[in-house]
mmCIF file of C-alpha atoms and ligand atoms in Angstrom:
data_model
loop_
_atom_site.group_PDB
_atom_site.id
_atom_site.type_symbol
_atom_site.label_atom_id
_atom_site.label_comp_id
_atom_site.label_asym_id
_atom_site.label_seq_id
_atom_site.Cartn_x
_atom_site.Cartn_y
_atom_site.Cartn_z
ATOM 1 C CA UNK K 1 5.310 62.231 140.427
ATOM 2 C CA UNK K 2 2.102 59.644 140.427
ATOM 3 C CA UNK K 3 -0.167 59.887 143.095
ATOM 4 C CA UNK K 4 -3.542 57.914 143.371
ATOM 5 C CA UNK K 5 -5.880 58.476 145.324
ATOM 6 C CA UNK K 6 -8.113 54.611 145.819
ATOM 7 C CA UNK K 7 -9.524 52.361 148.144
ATOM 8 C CA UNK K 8 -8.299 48.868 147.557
ATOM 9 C CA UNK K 9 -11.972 47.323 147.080
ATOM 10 C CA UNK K 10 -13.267 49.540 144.834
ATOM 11 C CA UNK K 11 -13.640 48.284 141.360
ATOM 12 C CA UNK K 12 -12.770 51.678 139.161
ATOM 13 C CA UNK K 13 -9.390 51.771 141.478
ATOM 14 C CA UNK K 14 -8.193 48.262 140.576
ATOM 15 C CA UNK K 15 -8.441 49.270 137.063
ATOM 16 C CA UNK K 16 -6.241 51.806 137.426
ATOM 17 C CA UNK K 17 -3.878 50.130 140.046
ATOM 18 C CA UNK K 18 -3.542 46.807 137.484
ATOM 19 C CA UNK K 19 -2.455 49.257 134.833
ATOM 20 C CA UNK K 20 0.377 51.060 136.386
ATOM 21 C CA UNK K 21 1.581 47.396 137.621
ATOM 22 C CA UNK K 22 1.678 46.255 134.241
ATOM 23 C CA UNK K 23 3.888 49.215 133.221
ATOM 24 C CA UNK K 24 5.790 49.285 136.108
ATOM 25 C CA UNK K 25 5.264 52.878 137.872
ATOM 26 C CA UNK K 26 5.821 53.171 141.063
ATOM 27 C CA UNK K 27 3.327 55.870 142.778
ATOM 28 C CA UNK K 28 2.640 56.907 146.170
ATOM 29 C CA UNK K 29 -0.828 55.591 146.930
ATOM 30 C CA UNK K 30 -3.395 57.597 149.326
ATOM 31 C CA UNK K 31 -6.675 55.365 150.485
ATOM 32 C CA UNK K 32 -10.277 57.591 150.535
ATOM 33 C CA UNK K 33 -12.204 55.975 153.309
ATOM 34 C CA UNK K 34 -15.729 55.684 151.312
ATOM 35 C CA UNK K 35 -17.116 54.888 154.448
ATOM 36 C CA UNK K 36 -16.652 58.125 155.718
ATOM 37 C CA UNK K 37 -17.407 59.764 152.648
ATOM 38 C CA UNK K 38 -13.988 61.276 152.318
ATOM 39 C CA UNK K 39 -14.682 61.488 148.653
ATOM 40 C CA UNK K 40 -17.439 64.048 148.901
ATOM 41 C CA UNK K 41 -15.427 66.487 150.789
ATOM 42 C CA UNK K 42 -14.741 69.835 149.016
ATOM 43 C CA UNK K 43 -10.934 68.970 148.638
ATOM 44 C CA UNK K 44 -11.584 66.047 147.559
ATOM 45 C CA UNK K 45 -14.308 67.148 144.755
ATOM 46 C CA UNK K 46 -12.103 70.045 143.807
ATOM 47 C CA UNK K 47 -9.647 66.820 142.367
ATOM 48 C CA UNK K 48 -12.596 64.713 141.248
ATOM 49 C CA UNK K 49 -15.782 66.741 140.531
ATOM 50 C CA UNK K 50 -18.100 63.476 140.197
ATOM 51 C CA UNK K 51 -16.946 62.622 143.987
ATOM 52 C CA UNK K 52 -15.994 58.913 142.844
ATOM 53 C CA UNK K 53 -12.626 57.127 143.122
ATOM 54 C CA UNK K 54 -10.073 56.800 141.550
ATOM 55 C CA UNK K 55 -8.498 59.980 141.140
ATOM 56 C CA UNK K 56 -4.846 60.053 139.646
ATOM 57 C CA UNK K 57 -2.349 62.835 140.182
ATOM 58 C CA UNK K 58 0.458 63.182 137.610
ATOM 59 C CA UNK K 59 2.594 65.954 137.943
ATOM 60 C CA UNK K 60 0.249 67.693 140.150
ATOM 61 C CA UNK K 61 -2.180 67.565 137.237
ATOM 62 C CA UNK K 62 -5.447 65.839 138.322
ATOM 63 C CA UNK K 63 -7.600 62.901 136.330
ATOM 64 C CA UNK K 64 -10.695 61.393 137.432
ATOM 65 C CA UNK K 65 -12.711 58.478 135.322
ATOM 66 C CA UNK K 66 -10.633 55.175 135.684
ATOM 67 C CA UNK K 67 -10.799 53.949 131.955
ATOM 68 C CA UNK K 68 -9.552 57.664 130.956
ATOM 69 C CA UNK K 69 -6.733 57.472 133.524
ATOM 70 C CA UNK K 70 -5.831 54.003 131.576
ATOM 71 C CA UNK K 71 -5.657 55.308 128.684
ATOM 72 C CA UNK K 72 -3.229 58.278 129.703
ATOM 73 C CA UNK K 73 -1.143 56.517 131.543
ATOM 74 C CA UNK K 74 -0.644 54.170 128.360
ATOM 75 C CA UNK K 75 -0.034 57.565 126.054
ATOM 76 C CA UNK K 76 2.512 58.671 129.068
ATOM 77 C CA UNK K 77 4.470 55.300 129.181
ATOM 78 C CA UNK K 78 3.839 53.236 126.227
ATOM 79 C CA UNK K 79 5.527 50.217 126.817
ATOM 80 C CA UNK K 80 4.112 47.878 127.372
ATOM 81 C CA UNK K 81 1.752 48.779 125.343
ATOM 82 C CA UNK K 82 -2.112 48.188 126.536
ATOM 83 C CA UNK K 83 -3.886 49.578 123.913
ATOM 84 C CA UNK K 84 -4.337 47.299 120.000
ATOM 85 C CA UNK K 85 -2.220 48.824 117.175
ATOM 86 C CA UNK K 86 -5.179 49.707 115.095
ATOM 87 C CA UNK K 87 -7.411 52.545 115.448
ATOM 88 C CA UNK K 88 -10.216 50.419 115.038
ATOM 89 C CA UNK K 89 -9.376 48.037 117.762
ATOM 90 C CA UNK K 90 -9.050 51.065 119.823
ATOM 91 C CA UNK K 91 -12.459 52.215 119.195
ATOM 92 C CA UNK K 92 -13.376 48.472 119.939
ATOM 93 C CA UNK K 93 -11.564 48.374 123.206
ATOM 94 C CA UNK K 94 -13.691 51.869 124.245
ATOM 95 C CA UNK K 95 -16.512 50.751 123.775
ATOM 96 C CA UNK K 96 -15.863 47.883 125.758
ATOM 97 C CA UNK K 97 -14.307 50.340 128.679
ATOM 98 C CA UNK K 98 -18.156 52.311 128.294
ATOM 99 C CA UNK K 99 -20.037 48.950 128.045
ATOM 100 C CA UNK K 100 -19.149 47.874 131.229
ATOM 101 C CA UNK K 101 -18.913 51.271 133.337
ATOM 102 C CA UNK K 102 -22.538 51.593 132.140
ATOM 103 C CA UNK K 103 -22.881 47.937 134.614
ATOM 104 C CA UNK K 104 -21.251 49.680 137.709
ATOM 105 C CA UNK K 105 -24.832 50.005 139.118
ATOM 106 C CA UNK K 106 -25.451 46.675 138.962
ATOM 107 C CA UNK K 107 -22.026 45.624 141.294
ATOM 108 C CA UNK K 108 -22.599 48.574 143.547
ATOM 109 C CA UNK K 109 -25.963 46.524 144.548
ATOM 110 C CA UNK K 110 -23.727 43.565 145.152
ATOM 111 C CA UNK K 111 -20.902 45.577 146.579
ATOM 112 C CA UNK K 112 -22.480 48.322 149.109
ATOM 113 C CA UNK K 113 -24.446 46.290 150.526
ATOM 114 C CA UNK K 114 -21.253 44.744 152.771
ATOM 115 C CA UNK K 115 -19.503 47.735 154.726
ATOM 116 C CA UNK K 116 -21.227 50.671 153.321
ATOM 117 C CA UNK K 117 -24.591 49.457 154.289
ATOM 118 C CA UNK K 118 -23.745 48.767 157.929
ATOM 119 C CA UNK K 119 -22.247 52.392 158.126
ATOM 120 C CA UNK K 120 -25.195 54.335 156.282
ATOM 121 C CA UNK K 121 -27.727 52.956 157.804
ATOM 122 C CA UNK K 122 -26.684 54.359 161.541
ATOM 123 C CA UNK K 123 -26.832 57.420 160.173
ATOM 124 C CA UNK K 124 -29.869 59.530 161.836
ATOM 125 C CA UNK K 125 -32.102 61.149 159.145
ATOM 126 C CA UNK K 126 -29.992 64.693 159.332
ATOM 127 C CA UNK K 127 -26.892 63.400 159.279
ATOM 128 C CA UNK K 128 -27.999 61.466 156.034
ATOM 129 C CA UNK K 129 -29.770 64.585 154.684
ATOM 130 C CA UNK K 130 -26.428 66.339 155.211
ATOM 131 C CA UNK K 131 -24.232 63.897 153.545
ATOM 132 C CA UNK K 132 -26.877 63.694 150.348
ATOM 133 C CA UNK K 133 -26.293 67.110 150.247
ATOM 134 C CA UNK K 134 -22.470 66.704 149.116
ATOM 135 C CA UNK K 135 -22.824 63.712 146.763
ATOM 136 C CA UNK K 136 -22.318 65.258 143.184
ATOM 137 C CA UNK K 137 -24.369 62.726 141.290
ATOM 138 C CA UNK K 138 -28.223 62.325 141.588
ATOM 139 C CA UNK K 139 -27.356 58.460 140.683
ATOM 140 C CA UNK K 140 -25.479 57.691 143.816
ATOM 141 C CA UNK K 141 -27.514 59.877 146.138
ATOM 142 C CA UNK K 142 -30.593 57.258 144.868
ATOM 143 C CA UNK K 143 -27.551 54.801 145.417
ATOM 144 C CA UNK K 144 -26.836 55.888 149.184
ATOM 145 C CA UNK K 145 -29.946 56.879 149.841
ATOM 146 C CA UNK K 146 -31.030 52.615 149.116
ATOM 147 C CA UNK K 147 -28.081 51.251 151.071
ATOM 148 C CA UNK K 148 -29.289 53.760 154.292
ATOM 149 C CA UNK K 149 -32.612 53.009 154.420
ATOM 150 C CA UNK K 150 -33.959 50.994 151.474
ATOM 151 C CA UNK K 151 -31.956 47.713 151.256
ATOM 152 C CA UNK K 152 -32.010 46.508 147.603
ATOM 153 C CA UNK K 153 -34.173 43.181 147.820
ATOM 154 C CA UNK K 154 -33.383 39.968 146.502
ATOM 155 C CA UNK K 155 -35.453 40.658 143.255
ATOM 156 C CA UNK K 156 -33.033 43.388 142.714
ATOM 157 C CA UNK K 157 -29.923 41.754 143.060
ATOM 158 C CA UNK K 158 -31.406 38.529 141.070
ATOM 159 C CA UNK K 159 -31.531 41.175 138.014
ATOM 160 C CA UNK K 160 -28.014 42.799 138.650
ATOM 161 C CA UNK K 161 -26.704 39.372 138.432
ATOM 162 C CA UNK K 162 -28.515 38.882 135.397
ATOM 163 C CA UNK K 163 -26.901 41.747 133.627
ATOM 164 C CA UNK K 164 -23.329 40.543 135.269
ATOM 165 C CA UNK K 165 -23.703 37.336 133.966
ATOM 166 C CA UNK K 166 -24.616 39.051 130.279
ATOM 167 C CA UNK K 167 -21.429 40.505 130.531
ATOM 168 C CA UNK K 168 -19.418 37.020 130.668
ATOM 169 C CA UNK K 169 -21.902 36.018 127.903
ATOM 170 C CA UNK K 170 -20.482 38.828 125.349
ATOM 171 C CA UNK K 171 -16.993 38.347 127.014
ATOM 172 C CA UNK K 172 -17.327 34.459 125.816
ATOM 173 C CA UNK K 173 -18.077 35.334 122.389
ATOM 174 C CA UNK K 174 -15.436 38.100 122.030
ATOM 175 C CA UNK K 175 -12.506 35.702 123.341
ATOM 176 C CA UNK K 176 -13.457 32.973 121.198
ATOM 177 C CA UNK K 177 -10.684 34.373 118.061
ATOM 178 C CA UNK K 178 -7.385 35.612 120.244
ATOM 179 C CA UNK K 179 -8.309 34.685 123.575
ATOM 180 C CA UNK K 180 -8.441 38.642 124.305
ATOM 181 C CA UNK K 181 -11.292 40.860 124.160
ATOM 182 C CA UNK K 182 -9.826 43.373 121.610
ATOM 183 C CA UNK K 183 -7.168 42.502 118.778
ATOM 184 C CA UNK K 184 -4.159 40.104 119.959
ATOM 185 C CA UNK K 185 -2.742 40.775 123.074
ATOM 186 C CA UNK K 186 -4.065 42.130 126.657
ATOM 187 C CA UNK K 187 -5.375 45.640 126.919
ATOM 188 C CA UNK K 188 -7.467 48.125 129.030
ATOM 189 C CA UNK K 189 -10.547 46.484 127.737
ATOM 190 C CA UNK K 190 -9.386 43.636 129.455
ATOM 191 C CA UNK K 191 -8.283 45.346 132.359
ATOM 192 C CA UNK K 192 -12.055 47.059 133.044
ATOM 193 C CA UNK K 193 -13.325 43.720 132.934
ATOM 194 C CA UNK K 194 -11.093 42.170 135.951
ATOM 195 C CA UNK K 195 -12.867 43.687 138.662
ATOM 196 C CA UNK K 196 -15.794 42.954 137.748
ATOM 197 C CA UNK K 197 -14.950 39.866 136.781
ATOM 198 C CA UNK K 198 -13.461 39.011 140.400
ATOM 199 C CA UNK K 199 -17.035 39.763 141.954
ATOM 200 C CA UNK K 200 -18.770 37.462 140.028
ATOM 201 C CA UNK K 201 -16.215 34.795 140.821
ATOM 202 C CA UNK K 202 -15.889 35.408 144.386
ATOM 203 C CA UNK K 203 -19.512 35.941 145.375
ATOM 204 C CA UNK K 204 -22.202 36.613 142.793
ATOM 205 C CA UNK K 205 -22.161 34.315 140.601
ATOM 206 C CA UNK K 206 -19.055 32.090 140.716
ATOM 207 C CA UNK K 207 -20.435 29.368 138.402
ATOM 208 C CA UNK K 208 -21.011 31.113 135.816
ATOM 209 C CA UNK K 209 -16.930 31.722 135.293
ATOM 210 C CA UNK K 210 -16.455 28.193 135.303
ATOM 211 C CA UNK K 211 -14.909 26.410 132.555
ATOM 212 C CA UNK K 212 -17.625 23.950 132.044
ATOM 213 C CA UNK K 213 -19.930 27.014 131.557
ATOM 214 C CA UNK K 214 -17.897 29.566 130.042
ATOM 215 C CA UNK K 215 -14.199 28.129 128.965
ATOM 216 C CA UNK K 216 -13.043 31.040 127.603
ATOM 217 C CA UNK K 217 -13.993 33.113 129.925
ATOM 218 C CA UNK K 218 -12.272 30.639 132.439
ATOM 219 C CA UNK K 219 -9.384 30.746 130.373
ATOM 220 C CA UNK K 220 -8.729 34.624 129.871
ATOM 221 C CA UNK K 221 -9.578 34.990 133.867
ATOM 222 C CA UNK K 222 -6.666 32.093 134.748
ATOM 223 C CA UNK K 223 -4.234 33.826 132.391
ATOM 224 C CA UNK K 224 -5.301 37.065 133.757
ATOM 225 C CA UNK K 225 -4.901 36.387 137.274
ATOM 226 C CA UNK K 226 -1.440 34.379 136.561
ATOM 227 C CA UNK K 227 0.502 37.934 135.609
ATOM 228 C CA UNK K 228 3.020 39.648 137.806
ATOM 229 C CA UNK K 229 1.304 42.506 137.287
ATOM 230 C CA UNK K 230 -2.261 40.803 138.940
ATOM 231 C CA UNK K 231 -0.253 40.296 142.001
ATOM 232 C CA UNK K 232 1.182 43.303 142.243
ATOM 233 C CA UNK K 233 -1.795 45.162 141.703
ATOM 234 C CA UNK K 234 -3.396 43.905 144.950
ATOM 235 C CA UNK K 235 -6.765 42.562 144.097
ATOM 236 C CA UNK K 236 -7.205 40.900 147.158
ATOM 237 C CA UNK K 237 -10.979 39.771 148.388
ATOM 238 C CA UNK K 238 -13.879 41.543 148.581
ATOM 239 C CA UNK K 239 -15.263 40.336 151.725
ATOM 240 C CA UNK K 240 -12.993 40.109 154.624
ATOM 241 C CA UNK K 241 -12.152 36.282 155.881
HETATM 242 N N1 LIG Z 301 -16.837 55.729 136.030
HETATM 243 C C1 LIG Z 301 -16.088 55.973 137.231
HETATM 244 C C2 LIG Z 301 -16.752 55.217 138.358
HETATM 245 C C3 LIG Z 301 -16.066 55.478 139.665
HETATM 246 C C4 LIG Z 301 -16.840 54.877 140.822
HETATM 247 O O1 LIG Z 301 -18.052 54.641 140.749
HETATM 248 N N2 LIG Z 301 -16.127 54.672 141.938
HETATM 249 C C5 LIG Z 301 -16.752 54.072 143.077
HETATM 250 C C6 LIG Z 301 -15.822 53.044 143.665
HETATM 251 S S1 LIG Z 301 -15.552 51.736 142.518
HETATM 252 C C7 LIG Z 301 -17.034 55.122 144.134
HETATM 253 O O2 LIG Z 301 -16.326 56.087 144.272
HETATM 254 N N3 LIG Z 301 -18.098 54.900 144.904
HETATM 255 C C8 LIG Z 301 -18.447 55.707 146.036
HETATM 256 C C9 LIG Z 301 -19.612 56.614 145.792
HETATM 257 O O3 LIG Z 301 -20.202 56.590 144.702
HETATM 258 O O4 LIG Z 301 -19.965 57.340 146.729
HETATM 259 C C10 LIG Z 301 -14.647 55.508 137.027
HETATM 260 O O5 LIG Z 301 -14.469 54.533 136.282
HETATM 261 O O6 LIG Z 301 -13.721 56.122 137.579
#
């Protein structure tokens, strides 16, 4: 038995989600509420130490980190098969998996700023010294800390979308031989670049995916978003209508 535990915006979650639609596993699904911090809770960390989502549950056997959880659930089912042949490729395609979960920073300024912000910043000073308190990571205390009381500024979010936007620029270049960003066919490097990818075209920087700009990019991100498995995955929009 599959379970995941996700929340349907969050970028690490849709990694994971994309992969099991591509394989075809069906799982039962339980949504953490980030907003009310459900994935700081002690039953929650005793699943997922970091206190982050996604955490997947196979056979009551627990996995956090999303790009891990891809690759396991392509060892458990192998077909089809979302990992290159080579062992090279493979080291290719983790490198791209740590590349860009060393950029989650720079979406969570984009990102928490929406919902999370509105909700953190009612909190009164306790209640946010409290909630500090049970946040694993000194990262995303800074993180929650910002969104409750110290707004990222505009300077700030003009450099995450710098970095973003160096992200499509070594995507372009990597797509340019197979139209993939490791060895021939689609794979979980790929797949940790969607979500990210889907911010930058929705709201941070949507012209920089454009074909005039970046036609590969534009390309792979079509072709991408043109699979069953895209659609069944559920990567609907960030912001709400
Ligand atoms: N490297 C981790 C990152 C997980 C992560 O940062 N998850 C975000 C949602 S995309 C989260 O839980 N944020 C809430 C928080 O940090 O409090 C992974 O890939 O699983």
């Amino acid at each position: 038995m599959i379970i995941l535990h996700h929340a349907w915006k969050s970028s690490a979650s849709r990694r994971v989600r994309l992969c099991l639609a591509e394989k075809g596993l069906a799982y039962e699904g339980r949504v953490v509420d980030m907003g009310k911090l459900e994935h700081h809770s002690p039953e929650y960390l005793k699943i997922n130490p970091n206190g982050v989502i996604p955490t997947l549950i196979h056979d009551n056997q627990p996995l956090h980190e999303s790009g891990t959880i891809c690759e396991y659930i392509d060892e458990t089912w192998p077909e089809p098969p979302l990992r290159p042949a080579s062992s090279y490729d493979r080291a290719l395609m983790r490198n791209w998996i740590r590349h860009i979960d060393g950029l989650i920073h720079n979406l969570i300024i984009f990102n928490w700023r929406h919902h999370l912000q509105k909700v953190a910043s009612q909190w009164t000073d306790e209640e946010l010294a409290e909630r500090l308190k049970n946040i694993p990571s000194q990262e995303r205390q800074e993180s929650w800390l910002r969104v409750a009381r110290k707004p990222y500024t505009d300077e700030e979010r003009d450099g995450a979308r710098r970095k973003l936007v160096e992200l499509l620029d070594r995507m372009e270049a990597s797509l340019e031989e197979t139209g993939w960003l490791v060895g021939d066919s689609y794979s979980i490097a790929d797949i940790a670049a969607v979500p990210f990818v889907k911010r930058i075209d929705e709201e941070i920087a949507p012209d920089e995916v454009a074909a005039q700009r970046r036609p590969r990019v534009a390309l792979w991100w079509q072709t991408i978003q043109a699979r069953p498995a895209y659609a069944h995955a559920n990567i609907g929009p960030f912001l709400d209508a």
